[in-house]
Amino acid sequence: MSSVTRLLPTPEAHDLLELTRELADKELAPHADDFEARGEFPRELIRTLGRSGLLGLPYSAEYGGAEQPYEVYLQVLEILASRWVGIAEAVSVHTLACYPVAHHGTPEQRERWLPDMIGGELLGAYCLSEPAGGSDAANLTTKAVREGDAFRVTGTKAWITHAGVADFYNLFVRTGGPGPKGISCLLAEAGTPGLNPQAREKTMGLRSSPVAQIALDGAEVPAERLIGAEGEGFRIAMGALDSGRLGIAACAIGLAQGALDYAVNYARERVQFGKPIIDLQGLGFMLADASTQLAAARALMLHAARLRDAGLPYSIEAAKTKLFATDMAMQVTTDAVQVLGGAGYVADHPVERYFREAKVLQIVEGTNQIQRMVIARSLARD
């Protein structure tokens, strides 16, 4: 990764980012192409990150977390994504999956589940979207009916990252009437009878990351696994997504940084018309624009994270950050392919993969059209 000047809050944060760079270079980057080509989920590498303390960064030390500011956690994600965005996305999704218990669980629930969650021994999934209601989450139809000491859950969840490899699933289900106030959150174990991961989707990019539907056929989830009160599920889901959108933005920034670094190095070495192509104004200006847009996205991300760390409202800034950073990553990876020309279109160079991976970041954690709706509504209210 090219040198990025960072203003970090503590010396400990500097050490943490250096540890992340070392792990990413030695343990992750050498395996990325192989796992992506085979479409295999790198579960043991995720455990390595967990044992190194990188899966519980924003969470309480009481449960084994590192209590790092969100601005530090996001820069860790960024570094991971610059080497292998599939790993960074897995860390982001897992951190999102820990949010309901960490922020809305009872003390007993936190004591029971959080240490293994944030230690990486238990991998999480977050089940909000449905086949007929991806962006329209408030109208989800998966039903949970209380039967004594358990809920009986029936329905289908869609586009679930870590489907089939997760150890626990946050299920957002309808326990009451229509609309957001009828939604609750249940924490289901993998292997629960009636909770059935379906065949993996054949995705354009992030092929090491399993995505599939979860069919719920009368799955029985103990009532003690209700997170928060009945009817609070939508509020829990949206709070988690505000944080998750910053995580996806960090993935986009790291991915774009990796693409830019590769394109710049190639342009320095590739000679045409008697000089390195980076000295040709058409390509030099393209790379200059990419570098500028990348710096702007990073600044926007850090501003939103610092608002969150200060306990100030940050939901709209998270939407802006996710929107800008992922659109930027799509443009930068597109330009990286263009800088390499025909070489950029073949799998011999990683920019072909970066280009495919960037696209999904404009879709997950709320499409960029949804982010624009969120921002526009805030303008209408002000």
mmCIF file of N, CA and C in Angstrom, residues 54 63 66 138 157 197 208 218 252 265 278 325 339 357 364-365:
data_model
loop_
_atom_site.group_PDB
_atom_site.id
_atom_site.type_symbol
_atom_site.label_atom_id
_atom_site.label_comp_id
_atom_site.label_asym_id
_atom_site.label_seq_id
_atom_site.Cartn_x
_atom_site.Cartn_y
_atom_site.Cartn_z
ATOM 1 N N LEU A 54 -8.569 -8.826 16.097
ATOM 2 C CA LEU A 54 -9.081 -7.908 15.081
ATOM 3 C C LEU A 54 -10.580 -8.045 14.821
ATOM 4 N N TYR A 63 -15.794 -8.082 27.550
ATOM 5 C CA TYR A 63 -16.129 -9.318 26.859
ATOM 6 C C TYR A 63 -15.030 -9.751 25.890
ATOM 7 N N ALA A 66 -11.493 -4.841 22.154
ATOM 8 C CA ALA A 66 -10.338 -3.953 22.283
ATOM 9 C C ALA A 66 -10.725 -2.521 22.613
ATOM 10 N N ALA A 138 -38.699 -2.732 6.114
ATOM 11 C CA ALA A 138 -39.780 -2.553 7.088
ATOM 12 C C ALA A 138 -40.981 -3.431 6.790
ATOM 13 N N LYS A 157 -34.993 -15.771 4.073
ATOM 14 C CA LYS A 157 -34.077 -14.630 4.045
ATOM 15 C C LYS A 157 -33.176 -14.761 2.821
ATOM 16 N N PRO A 197 -29.682 -23.300 5.209
ATOM 17 C CA PRO A 197 -28.998 -22.553 4.150
ATOM 18 C C PRO A 197 -29.179 -23.245 2.801
ATOM 19 N N SER A 208 -14.971 -15.846 -2.611
ATOM 20 C CA SER A 208 -14.619 -16.598 -1.406
ATOM 21 C C SER A 208 -15.651 -16.385 -0.302
ATOM 22 N N GLY A 218 -40.367 -23.501 10.010
ATOM 23 C CA GLY A 218 -40.787 -23.797 11.377
ATOM 24 C C GLY A 218 -39.625 -23.938 12.334
ATOM 25 N N ALA A 252 -14.507 -0.309 0.667
ATOM 26 C CA ALA A 252 -14.401 0.337 -0.642
ATOM 27 C C ALA A 252 -13.136 1.175 -0.753
ATOM 28 N N ASN A 265 1.932 1.649 -10.026
ATOM 29 C CA ASN A 265 3.176 0.897 -10.223
ATOM 30 C C ASN A 265 3.300 0.401 -11.663
ATOM 31 N N ILE A 278 2.790 6.751 -17.145
ATOM 32 C CA ILE A 278 2.302 7.689 -16.129
ATOM 33 C C ILE A 278 2.645 9.133 -16.510
ATOM 34 N N ALA A 325 -18.032 6.652 -1.090
ATOM 35 C CA ALA A 325 -16.869 5.759 -1.109
ATOM 36 C C ALA A 325 -17.060 4.604 -2.080
ATOM 37 N N VAL A 339 -6.083 1.829 -17.236
ATOM 38 C CA VAL A 339 -4.647 2.146 -17.240
ATOM 39 C C VAL A 339 -3.840 0.947 -17.759
ATOM 40 N N GLU A 357 -15.187 -6.886 -7.820
ATOM 41 C CA GLU A 357 -15.506 -6.801 -6.395
ATOM 42 C C GLU A 357 -16.122 -5.460 -6.024
ATOM 43 N N VAL A 364 -24.637 -3.654 -1.300
ATOM 44 C CA VAL A 364 -24.848 -4.191 0.053
ATOM 45 C C VAL A 364 -25.020 -3.081 1.078
ATOM 46 N N GLU A 365 -25.598 -3.451 2.239
ATOM 47 C CA GLU A 365 -25.863 -2.519 3.359
ATOM 48 C C GLU A 365 -26.709 -1.331 2.913
#
